[in-house]
Coordinates of C-alpha atoms in Angstrom, one line a residue:
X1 CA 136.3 -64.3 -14.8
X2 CA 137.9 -66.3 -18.0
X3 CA 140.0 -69.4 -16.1
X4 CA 141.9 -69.5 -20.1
X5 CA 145.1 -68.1 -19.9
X6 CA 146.0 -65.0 -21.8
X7 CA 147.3 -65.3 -25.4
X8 CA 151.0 -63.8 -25.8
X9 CA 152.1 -62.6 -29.2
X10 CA 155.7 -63.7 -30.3
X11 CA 157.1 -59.9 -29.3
X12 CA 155.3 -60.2 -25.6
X13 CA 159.1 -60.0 -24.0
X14 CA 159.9 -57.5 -26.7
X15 CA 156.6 -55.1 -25.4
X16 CA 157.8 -55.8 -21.5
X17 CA 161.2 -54.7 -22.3
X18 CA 159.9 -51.5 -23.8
X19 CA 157.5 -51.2 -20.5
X20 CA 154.9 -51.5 -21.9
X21 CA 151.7 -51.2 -20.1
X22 CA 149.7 -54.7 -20.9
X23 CA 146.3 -55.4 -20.6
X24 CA 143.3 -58.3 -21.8
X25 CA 142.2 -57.4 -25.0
X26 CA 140.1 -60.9 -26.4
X27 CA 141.8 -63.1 -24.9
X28 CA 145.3 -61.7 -25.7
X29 CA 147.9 -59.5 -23.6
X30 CA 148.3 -56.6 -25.3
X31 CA 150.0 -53.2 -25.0
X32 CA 147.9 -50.8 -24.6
X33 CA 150.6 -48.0 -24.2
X34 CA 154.2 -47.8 -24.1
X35 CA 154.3 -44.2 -22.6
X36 CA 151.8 -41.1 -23.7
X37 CA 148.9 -42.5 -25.5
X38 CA 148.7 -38.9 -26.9
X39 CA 152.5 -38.8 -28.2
X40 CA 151.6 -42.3 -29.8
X41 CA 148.8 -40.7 -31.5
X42 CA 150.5 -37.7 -32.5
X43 CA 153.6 -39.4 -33.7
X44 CA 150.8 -41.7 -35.9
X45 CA 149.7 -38.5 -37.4
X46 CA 152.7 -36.5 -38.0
X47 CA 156.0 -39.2 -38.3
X48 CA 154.9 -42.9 -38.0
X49 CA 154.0 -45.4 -35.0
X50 CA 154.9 -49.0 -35.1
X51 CA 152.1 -51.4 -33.5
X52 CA 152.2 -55.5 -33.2
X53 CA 148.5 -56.9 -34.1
X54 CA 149.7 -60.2 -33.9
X55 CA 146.2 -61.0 -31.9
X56 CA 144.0 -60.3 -35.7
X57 CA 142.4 -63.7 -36.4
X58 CA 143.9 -65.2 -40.1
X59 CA 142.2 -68.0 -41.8
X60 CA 143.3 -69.2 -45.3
X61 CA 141.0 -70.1 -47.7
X62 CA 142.2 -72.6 -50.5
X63 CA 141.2 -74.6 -53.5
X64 CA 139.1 -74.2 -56.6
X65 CA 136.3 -73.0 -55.6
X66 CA 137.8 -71.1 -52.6
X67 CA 135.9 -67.8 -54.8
X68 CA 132.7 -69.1 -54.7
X69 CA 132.7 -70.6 -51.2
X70 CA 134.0 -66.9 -50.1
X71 CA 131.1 -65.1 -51.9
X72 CA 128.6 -67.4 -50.1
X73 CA 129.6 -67.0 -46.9
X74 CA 130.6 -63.1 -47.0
X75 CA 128.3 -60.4 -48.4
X76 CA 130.9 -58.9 -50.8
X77 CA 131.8 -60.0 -54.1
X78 CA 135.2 -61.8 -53.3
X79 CA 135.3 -63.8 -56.3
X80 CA 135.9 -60.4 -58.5
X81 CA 138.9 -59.2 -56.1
X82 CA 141.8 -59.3 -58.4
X83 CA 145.3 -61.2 -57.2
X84 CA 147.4 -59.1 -55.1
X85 CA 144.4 -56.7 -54.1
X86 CA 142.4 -57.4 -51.1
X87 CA 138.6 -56.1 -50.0
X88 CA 136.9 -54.8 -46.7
X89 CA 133.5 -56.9 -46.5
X90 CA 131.7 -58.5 -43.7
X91 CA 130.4 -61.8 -42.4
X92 CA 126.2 -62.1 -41.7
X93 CA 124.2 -64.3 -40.2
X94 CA 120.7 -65.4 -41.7
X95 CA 118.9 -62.5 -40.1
X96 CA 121.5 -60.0 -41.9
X97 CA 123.0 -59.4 -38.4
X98 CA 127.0 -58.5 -38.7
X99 CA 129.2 -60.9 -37.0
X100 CA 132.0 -59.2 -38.3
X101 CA 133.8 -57.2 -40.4
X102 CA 136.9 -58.6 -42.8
X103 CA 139.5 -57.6 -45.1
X104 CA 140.0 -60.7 -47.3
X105 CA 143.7 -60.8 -49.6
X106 CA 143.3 -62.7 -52.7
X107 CA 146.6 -63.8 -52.5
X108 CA 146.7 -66.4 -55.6
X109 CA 143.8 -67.7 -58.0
X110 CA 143.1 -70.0 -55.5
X111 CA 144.0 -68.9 -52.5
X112 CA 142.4 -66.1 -50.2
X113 CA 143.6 -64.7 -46.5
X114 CA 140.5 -63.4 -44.7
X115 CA 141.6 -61.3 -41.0
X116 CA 138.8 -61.2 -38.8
X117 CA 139.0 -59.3 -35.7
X118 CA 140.7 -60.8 -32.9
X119 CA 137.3 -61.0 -30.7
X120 CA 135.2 -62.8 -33.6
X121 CA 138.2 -65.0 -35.0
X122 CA 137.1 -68.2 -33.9
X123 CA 133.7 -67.2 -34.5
X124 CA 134.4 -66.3 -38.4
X125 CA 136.3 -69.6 -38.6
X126 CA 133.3 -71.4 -37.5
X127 CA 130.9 -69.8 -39.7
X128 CA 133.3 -70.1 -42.7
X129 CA 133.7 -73.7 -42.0
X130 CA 130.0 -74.6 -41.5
X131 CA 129.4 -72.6 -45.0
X132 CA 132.1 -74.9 -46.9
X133 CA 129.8 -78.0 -47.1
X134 CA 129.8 -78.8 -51.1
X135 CA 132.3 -76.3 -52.2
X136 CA 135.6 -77.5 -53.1
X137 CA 137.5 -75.3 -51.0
X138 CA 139.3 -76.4 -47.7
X139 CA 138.9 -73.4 -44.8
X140 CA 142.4 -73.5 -42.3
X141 CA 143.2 -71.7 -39.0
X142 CA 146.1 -69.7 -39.4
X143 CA 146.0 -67.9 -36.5
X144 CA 149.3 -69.3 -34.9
X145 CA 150.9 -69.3 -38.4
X146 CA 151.4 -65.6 -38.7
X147 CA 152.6 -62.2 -36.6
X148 CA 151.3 -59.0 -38.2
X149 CA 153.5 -56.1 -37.5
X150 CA 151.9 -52.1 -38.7
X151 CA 153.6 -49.0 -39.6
X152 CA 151.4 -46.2 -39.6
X153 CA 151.6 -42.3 -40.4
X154 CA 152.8 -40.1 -43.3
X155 CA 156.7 -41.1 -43.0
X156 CA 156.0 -45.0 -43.3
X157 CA 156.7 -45.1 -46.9
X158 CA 159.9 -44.0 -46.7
X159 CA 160.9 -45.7 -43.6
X160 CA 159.7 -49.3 -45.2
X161 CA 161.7 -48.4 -48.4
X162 CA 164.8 -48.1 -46.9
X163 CA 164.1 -51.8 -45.5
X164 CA 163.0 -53.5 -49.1
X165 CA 163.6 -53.2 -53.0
X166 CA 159.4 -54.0 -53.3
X167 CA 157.6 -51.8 -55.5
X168 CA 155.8 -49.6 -52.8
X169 CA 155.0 -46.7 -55.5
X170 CA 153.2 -49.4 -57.1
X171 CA 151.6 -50.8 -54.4
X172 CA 148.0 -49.2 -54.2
X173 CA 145.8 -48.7 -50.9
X174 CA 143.7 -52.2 -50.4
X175 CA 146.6 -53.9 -52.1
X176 CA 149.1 -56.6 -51.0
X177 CA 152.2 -58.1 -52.4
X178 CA 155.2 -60.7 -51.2
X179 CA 158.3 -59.4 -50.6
X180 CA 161.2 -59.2 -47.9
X181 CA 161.8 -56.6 -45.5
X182 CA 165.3 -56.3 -43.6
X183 CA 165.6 -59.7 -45.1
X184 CA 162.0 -61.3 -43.6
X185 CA 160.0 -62.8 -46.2
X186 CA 156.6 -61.1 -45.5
X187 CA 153.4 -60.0 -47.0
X188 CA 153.3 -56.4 -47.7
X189 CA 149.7 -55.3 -47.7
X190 CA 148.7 -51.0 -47.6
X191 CA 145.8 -51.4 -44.8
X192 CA 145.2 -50.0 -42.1
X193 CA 143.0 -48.7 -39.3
X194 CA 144.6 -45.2 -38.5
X195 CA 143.4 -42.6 -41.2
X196 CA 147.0 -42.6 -42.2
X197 CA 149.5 -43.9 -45.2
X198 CA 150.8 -47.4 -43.9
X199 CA 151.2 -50.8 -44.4
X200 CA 150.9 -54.0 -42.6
X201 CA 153.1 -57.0 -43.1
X202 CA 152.5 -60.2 -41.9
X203 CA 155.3 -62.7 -41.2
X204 CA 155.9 -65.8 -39.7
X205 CA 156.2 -65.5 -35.6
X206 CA 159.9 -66.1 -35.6
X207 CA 160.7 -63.0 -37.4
X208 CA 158.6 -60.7 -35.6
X209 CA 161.4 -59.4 -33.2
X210 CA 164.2 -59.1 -36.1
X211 CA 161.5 -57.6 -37.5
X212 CA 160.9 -55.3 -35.1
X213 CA 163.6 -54.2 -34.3
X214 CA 164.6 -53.1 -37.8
X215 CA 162.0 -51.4 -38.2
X216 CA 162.2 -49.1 -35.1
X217 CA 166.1 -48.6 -36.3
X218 CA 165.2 -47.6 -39.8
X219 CA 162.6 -45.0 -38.3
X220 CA 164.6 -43.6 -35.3
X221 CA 165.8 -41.1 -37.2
X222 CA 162.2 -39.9 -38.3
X223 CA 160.4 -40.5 -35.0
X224 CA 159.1 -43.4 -35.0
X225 CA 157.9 -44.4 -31.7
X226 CA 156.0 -48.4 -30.7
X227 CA 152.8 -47.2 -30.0
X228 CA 149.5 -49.4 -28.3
X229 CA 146.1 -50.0 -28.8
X230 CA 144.4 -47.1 -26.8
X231 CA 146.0 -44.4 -29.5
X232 CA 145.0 -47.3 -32.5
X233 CA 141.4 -46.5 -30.9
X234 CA 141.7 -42.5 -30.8
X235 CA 143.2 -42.5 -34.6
X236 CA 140.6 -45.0 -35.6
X237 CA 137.7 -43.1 -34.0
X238 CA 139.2 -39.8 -35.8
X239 CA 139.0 -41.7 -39.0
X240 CA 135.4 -42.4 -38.0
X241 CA 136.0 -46.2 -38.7
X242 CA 134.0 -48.8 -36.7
X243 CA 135.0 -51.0 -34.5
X244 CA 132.9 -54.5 -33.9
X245 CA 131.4 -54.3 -30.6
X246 CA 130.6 -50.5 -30.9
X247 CA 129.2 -50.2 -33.9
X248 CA 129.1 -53.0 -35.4
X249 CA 126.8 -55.8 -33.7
X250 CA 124.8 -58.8 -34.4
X251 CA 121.8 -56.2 -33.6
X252 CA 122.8 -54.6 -36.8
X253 CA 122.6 -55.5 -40.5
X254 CA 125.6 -53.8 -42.6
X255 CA 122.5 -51.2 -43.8
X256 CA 121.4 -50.1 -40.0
X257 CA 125.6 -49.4 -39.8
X258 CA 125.2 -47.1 -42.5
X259 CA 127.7 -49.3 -44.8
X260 CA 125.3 -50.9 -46.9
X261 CA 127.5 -50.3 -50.1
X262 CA 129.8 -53.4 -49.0
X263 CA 126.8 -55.6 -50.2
X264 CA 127.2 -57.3 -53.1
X265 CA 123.0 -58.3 -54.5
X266 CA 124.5 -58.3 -58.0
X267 CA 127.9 -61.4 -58.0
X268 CA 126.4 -64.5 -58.9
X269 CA 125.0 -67.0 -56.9
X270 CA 122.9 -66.9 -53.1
X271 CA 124.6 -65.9 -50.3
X272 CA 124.0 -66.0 -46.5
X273 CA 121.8 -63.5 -45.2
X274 CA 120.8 -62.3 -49.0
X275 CA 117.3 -62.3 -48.4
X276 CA 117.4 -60.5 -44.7
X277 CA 119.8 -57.8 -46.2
X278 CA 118.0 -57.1 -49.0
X279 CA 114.5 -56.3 -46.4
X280 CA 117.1 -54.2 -44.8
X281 CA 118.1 -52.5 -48.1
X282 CA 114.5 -51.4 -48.4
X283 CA 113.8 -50.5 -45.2
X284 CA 117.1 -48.3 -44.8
X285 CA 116.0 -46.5 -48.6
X286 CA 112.5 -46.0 -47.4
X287 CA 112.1 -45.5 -43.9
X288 CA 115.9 -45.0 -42.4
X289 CA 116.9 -46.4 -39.3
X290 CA 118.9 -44.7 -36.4
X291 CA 122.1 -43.2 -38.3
X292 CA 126.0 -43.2 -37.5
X293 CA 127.0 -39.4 -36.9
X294 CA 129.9 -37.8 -35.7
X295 CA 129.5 -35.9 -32.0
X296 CA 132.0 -33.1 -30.8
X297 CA 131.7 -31.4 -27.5
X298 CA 131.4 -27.9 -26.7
X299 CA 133.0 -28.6 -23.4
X300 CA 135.4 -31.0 -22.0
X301 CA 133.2 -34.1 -20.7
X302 CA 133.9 -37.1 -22.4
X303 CA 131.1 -38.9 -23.9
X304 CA 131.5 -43.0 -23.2
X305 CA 129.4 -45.9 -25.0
X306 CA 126.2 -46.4 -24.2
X307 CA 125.8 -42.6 -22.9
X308 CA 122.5 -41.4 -24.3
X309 CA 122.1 -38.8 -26.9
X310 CA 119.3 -36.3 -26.1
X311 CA 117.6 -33.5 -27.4
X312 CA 114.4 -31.3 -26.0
X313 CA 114.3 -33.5 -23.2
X314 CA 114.2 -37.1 -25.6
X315 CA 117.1 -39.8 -26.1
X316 CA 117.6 -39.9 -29.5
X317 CA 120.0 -42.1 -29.9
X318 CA 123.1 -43.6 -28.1
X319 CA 127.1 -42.8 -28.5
X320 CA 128.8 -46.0 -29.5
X321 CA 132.7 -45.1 -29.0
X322 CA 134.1 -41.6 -27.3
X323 CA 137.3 -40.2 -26.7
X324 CA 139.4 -37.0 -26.5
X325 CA 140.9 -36.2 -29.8
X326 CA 144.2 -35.8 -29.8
X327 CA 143.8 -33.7 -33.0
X328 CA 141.1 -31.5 -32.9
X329 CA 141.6 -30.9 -29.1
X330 CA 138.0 -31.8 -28.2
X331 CA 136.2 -35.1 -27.0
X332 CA 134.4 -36.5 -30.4
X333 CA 132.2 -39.7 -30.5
X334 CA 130.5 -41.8 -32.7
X335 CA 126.8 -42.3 -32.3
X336 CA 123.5 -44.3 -33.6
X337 CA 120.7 -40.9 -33.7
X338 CA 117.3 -40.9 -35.2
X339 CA 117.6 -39.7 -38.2
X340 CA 115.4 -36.7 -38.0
X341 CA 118.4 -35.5 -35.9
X342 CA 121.1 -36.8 -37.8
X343 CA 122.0 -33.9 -40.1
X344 CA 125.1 -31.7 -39.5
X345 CA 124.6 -28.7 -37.2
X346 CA 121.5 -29.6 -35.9
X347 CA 120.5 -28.0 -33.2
X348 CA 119.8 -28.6 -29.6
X349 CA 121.8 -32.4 -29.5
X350 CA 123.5 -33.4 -26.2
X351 CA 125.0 -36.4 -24.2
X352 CA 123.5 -37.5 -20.7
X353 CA 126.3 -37.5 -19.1
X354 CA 125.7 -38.7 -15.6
X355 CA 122.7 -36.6 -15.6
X356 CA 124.0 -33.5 -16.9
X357 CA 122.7 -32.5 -20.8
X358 CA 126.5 -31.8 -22.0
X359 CA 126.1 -29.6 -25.3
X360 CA 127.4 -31.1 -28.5
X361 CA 127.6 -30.7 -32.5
X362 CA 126.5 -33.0 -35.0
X363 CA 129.2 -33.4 -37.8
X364 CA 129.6 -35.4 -40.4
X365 CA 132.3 -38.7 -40.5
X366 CA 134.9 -38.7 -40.4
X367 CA 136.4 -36.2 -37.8
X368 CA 139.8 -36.5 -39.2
X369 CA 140.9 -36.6 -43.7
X370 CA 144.3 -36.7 -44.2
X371 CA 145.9 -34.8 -46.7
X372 CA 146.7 -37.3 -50.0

């Protein structure tokens, strides 16, 4: 047991009032449900949820050579990310194993905003600032600095419009811009981690109640609902995103995870972990290692990680994340299988669960598309 006391994000009282149901998640007291976690995830889906993940890890990156201190230490090309747009990419170590993955804003020539997961912040800051040793480029903590506020789902647009005169028509997917909403100065970025249309905007802690609570007045009328983490896990896992610590790992080089493509060999310059990732390149093209597959269940056991995957008899792989889906009405999960097993329909695939074969079918990622 961790003697540290349990981070609490500036709209803690605001989650309490709403009885919310709390819990530890890295160090932070989070809500992981107000109510139904299904009715969160359905409202995410069909009108709009509004979460608080205040508890993602910021760290600014500034100065002139804040580019090419970035593309060292990260395995994407960062230094090519235009102003105002922003990048998914991951953090290695030497051996090529992920210690996490990012979204980095390029917020000004010289200035960058990488969010790390809340788990791996202090880890990523760390490793960022170890890697800044003869670049001119200072690395800062920004953690306490900002609250990050989401609105997720199909009718987020037009609830954020009728809270700011920003150019959201304009503003593409992976894209962030400054701007004030209900009067808050914030950064307006459209990211997120639901499968959906939505945005995130991160402001300064003081505003995150006012904030808040305009928010969940402009979208009243359309459903809105606050909604926790356990549904931000069922609509991620839908999306068939990963989620560090299921599968992503420092066991696994961005190649084994089956998202080699964020791998920049061609920007200019070394980076850390170049030579590991680029054994893994050719081991993934040549001889591939286990592969990330979607599972969905013939019956109505719920796979959990670290279940094995079996078939005639052998584990062939393991399920990293499971869940009942909300939206197709089945339990789904994400698993590492050999790849000789790893093509859709194959037959003959199960879960061990608790000793009992439990029939599934091998689909391909993601579960869930939305309709553009």
């Amino acid at each position: 047991m961790s003697s540290t006391p349990l981070r609490h994000t500036a709209l803690d009282a605001l989650h309490r009032s709403l009885g919310a149901t709390m819990t530890d998640f890295a160090g932070w007291d989070m809500p992981l449900r107000y109510g139904s976690e299904r009715d969160e995830h359905n409202a995410v889906r069909t009108r709009a949820g509004l979460f608080d993940l205040s508890h993602m890890g910021e760290i600014t990156v500034t100065g002139p050579q804040a580019g090419a201190l970035l593309n060292f230490a990260l395995v994407g090309d960062i230094a090519a990310v235009g102003v105002g747009r922003a990048r998914y990419t991951m953090i290695c170590d030497a051996d090529g194993g992920i210690l996490d993955d990012l979204i980095v804003y390029r917020l000004a020539d010289t200035e960058f905003m990488v969010v790390a997961n809340a788990s791996n912040a202090q880890v990523v800051l760390d490793a960022l600032t170890a890697r800044a040793g003869g670049f001119d480029a200072e690395v800062r903590d920004d953690r306490d600095a900002y609250a990050l506020l989401a609105v997720q789902g199909p009718l987020s647009p037009g609830i954020l419009k009728s809270l700011t005169d920003a150019d959201l028509d304009g503003l593409k997917y992976y894209a962030g811009l400054p701007g004030t909403v209900a009067g808050v100065p914030a950064l307006i970025a459209r990211t997120g981690y639901t499968g959906e249309d939505g945005f995130e905007l991160f402001v300064k802690p003081e505003h995150a109640v006012e904030l808040w609570q305009a928010l969940t007045k402009a979208g009243e009328v359309v459903g809105l609902i606050p909604c926790g983490l356990s549904c931000r896990d069922t609509l991620r896992l839908e999306a068939g995103m990963p989620l560090y610590g299921h599968e992503l790992s420092t066991a696994l080089t961005p190649f084994d995870a089956g998202l080699g493509r964020v791998v920049k060999f061609g920007k200019d310059g070394d980076f850390v972990g170049r030579e590991a990732l680029a054994a893994a390149a050719e081991r993934a093209g040549t001889n591939p290692p286990r592969v990330l597959v979607g599972l969905v269940a013939e019956g109505r056991r719920v796979p959990r990680a670290g279940y094995a995957v079996v078939a005639g008899g052998e584990v062939i792989g393991e399920v990293t994340s499971g869940a009942p889906s909300p939206t197709l009405g089945k339990p789904i999960a994400m698993a590492y299988v050999d790849a000789a097993h790893a093509a859709p329909g194959t037959p003959g695939v199960g879960v061990d669960i608790r000793g009992s074969h439990e029939p599934y079918e091998v689909v391909a990622l993601p579960f869930y598309k939305r309709r553009k």
